[in-house]
CSV table of C-alpha atoms in Angstrom, one decimal:
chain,number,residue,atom,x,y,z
Y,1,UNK,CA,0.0,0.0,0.0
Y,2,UNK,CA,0.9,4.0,-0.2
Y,3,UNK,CA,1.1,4.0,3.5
Y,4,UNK,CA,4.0,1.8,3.9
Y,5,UNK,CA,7.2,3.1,3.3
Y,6,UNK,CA,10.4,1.1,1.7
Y,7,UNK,CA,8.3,-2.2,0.9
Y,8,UNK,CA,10.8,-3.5,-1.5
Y,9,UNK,CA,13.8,-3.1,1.6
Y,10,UNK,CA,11.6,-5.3,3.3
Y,11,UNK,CA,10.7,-7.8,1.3
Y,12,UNK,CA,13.9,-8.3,-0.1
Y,13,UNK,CA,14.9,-8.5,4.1
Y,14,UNK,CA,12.1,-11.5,4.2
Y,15,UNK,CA,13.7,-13.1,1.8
Y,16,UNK,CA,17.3,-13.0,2.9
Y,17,UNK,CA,15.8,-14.4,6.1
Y,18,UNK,CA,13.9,-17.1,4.6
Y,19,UNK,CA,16.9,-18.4,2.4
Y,20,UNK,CA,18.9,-18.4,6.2
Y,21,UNK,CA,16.4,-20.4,7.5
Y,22,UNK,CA,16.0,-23.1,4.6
Y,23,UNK,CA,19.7,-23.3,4.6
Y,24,UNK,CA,19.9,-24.1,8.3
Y,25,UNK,CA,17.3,-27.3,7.7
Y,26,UNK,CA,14.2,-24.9,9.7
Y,27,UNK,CA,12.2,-25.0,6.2
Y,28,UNK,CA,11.2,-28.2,5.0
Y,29,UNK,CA,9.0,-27.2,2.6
Y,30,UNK,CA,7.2,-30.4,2.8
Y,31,UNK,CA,3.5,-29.1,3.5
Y,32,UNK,CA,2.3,-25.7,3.1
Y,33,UNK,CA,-1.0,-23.8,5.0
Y,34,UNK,CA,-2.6,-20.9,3.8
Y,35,UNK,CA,-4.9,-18.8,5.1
Y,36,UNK,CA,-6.0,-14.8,5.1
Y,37,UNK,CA,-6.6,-12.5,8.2
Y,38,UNK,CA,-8.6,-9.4,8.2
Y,39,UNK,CA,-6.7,-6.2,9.5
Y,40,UNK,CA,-9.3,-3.6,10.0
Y,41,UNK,CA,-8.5,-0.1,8.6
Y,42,UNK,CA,-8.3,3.1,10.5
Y,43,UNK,CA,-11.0,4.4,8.9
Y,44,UNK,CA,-14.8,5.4,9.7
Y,45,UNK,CA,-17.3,3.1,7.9
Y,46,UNK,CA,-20.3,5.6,8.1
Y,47,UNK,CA,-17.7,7.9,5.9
Y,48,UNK,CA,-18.4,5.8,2.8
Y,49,UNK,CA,-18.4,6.5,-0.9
Y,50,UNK,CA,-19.2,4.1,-4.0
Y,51,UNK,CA,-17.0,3.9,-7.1
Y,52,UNK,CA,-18.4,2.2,-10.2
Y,53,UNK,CA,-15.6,-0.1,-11.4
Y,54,UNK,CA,-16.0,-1.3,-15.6
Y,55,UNK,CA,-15.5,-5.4,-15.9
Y,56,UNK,CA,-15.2,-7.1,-19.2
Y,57,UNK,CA,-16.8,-10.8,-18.7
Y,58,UNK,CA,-15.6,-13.1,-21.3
Y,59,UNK,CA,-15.4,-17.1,-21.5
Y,60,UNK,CA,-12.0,-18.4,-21.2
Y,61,UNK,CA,-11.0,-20.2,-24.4
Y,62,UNK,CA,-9.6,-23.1,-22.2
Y,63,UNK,CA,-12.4,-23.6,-20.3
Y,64,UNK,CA,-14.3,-23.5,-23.5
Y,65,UNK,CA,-12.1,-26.4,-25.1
Y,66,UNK,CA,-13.0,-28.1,-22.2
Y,67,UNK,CA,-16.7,-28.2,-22.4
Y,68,UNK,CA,-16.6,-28.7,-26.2
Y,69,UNK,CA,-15.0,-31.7,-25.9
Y,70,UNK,CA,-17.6,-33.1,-23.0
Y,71,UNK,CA,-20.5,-31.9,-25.3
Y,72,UNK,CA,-18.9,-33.8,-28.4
Y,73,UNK,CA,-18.2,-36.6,-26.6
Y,74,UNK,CA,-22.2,-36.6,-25.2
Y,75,UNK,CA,-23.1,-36.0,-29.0
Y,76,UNK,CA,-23.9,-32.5,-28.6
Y,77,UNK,CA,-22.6,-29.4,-31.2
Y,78,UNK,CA,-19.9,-27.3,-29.8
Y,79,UNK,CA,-20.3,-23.9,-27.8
Y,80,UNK,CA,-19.4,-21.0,-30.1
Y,81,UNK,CA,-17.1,-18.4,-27.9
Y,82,UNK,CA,-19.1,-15.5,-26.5
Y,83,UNK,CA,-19.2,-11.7,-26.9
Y,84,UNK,CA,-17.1,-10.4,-24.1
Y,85,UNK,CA,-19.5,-8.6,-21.8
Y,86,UNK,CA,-19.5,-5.2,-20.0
Y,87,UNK,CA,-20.5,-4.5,-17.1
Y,88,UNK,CA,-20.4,-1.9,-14.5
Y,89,UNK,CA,-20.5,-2.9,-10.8
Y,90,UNK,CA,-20.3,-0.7,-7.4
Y,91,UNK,CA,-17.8,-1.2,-5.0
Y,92,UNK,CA,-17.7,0.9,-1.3
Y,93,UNK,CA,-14.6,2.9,-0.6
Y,94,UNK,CA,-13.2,5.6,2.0
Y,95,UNK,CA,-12.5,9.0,1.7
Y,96,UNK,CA,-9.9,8.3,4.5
Y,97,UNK,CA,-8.1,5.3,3.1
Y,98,UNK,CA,-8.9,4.7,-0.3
Y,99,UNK,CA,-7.0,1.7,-0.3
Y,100,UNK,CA,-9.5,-0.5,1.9
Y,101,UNK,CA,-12.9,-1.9,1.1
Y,102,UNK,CA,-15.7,-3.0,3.0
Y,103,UNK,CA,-15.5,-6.4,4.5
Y,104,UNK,CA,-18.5,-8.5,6.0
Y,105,UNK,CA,-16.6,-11.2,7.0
Y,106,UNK,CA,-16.0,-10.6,10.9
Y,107,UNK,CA,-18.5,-7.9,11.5
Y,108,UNK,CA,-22.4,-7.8,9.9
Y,109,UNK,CA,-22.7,-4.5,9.5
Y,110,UNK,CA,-19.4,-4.1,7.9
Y,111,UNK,CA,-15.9,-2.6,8.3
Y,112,UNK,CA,-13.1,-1.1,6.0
Y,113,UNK,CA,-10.4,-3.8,6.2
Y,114,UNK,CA,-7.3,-5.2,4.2
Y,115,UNK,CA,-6.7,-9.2,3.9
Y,116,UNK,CA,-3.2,-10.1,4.9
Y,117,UNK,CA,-2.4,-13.7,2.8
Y,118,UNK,CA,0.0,-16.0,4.3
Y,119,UNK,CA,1.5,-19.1,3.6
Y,120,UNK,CA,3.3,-21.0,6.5
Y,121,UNK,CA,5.7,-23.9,6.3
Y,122,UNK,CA,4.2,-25.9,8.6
Y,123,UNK,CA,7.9,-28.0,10.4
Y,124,UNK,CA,8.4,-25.2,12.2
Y,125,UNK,CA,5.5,-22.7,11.3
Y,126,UNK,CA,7.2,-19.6,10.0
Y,127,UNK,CA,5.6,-17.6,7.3
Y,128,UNK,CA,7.3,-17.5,4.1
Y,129,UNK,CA,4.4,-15.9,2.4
Y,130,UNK,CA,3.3,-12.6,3.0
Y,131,UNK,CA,0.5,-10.2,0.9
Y,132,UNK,CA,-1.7,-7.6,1.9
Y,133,UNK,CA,-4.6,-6.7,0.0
Y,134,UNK,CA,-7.5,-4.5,0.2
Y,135,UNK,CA,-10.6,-6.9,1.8
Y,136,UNK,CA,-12.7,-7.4,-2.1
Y,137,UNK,CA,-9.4,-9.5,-3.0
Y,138,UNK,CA,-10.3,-13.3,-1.7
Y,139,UNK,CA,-7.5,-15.5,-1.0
Y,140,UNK,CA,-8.1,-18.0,-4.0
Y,141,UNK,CA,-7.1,-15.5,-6.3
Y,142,UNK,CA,-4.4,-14.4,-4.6
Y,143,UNK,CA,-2.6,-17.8,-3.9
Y,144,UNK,CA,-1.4,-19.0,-7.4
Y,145,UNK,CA,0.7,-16.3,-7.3
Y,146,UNK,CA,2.0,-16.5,-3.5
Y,147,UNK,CA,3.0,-20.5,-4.5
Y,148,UNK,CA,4.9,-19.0,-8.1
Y,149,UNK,CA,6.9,-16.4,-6.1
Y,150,UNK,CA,7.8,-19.6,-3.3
Y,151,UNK,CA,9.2,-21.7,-6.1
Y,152,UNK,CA,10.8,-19.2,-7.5
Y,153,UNK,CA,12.4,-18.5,-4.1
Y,154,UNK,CA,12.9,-21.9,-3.0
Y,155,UNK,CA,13.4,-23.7,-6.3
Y,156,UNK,CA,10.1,-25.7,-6.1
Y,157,UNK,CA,6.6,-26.0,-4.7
Y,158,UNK,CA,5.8,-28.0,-1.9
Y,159,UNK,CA,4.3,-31.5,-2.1
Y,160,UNK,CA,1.0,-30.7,0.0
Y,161,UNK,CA,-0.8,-27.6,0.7
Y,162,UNK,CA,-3.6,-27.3,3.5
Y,163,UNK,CA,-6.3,-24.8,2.9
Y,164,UNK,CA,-9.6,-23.7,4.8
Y,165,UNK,CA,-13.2,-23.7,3.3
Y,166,UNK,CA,-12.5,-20.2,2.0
Y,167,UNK,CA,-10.5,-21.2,-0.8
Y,168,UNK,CA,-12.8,-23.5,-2.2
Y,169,UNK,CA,-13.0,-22.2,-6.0
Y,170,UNK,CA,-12.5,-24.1,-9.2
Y,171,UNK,CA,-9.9,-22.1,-10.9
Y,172,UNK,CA,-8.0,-21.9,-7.3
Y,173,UNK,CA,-8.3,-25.7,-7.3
Y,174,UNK,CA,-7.2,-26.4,-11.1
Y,175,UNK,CA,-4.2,-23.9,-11.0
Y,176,UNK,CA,-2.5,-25.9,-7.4
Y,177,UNK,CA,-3.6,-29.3,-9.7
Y,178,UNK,CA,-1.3,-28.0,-12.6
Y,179,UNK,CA,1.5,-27.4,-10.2
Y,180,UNK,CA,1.7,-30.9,-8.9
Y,181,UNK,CA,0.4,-30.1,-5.1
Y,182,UNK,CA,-1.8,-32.6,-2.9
Y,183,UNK,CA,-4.5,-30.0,-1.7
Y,184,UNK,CA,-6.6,-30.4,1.5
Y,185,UNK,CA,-9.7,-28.3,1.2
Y,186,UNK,CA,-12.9,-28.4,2.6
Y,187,UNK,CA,-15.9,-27.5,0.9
Y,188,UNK,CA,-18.4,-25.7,3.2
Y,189,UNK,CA,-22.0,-25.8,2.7
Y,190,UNK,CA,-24.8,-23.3,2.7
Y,191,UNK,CA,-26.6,-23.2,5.8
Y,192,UNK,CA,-30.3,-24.5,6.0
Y,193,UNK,CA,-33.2,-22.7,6.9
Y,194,UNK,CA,-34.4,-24.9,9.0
Y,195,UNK,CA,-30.9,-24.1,11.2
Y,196,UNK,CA,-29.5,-20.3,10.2
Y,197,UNK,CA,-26.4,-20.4,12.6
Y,198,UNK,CA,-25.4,-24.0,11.8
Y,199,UNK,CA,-22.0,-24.7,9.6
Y,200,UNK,CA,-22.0,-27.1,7.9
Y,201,UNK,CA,-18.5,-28.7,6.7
């Protein structure tokens, strides 16, 4: 973010440290956990402002090949690729710190927050894997790219990764598939009407 002051000196510090660490057999690099953490921002939620933010929507062609070949193999014609769409959607911002967004997830009526992404090695539990985003950037999009920069630091991905319900997504799922990991993650269900405040796992 704006607000903090010689990120790449500290980054590059992580780093250094992490390298120490793996080299002195504290890093196994065996299994993986990730998870986020809301940091709630310093700023007043009833101060709020809405910003209009312009999204193409279009089919990826890979996902596309992928259904083709299901439909031809169930003897049905293939999908013809889409018109990209447009659309327009509102998202909640402060006047104070433009940088968070509104986030649900701890408190009902809402709070502006940033999610901190971390991946720990989990021998000795240090975190190797740091990101902090504004709180409308879920984790599942944000860990491919935590797992590239770790085997481009460490020279290879870990065998298993654990996740929570939270970063149950397909595309999530499919990108830690392509890079060989053994992923543990629960899928959370809806809750029933009959029972509001029950999770289900």
């Amino acid at each position: 973010m704006e607000r903090l002051q010689g990120a790449s000196f500290w980054r590059a510090f992580h780093r250094t440290q992490l390298l120490t660490l793996q080299a002195e057999g504290f890093i196994a690099n065996e299994t993986w956990a990730g998870d986020e953490t809301e940091l709630k921002a310093n700023a007043n939620k009833r101060l709020r402002q809405k910003l209009l933010i312009r999204k193409t929507r279009q089919v990826k062609s890979e996902n596309l090949e992928i259904i083709n070949a299901f439909r031809t193999r169930q003897g049905k014609k293939a999908l013809k690729p889409p018109e990209p769409k447009i659309e327009y959607a509102s998202t909640n911002f402060s006047p104070i710190d433009a940088d968070a967004r509104l986030s649900v997830k701890h408190v009902e009526r809402g709070q502006f927050a940033y999610f901190e992404h971390r991946i720990v090695d989990t021998l000795h539990s240090f975190i190797i894997a740091t990101d902090v985003t504004a709180a409308n950037v879920p984790g599942h999009k944000n860990l491919p790219k935590q797992v590239d920069q770790l085997k481009e630091l460490f020279g290879g991905y870990a065998k298993e990764i654990t996740l929570d319900a939270g970063y149950y997504n397909a595309a999530c799922a499919k990108a830690l598939f392509e890079r060989n990991f053994f992923v543990s993650m629960p899928y959370k269900r809806s809750r029933s009407k009959e029972h509001p405040q029950c999770k289900k796992v």
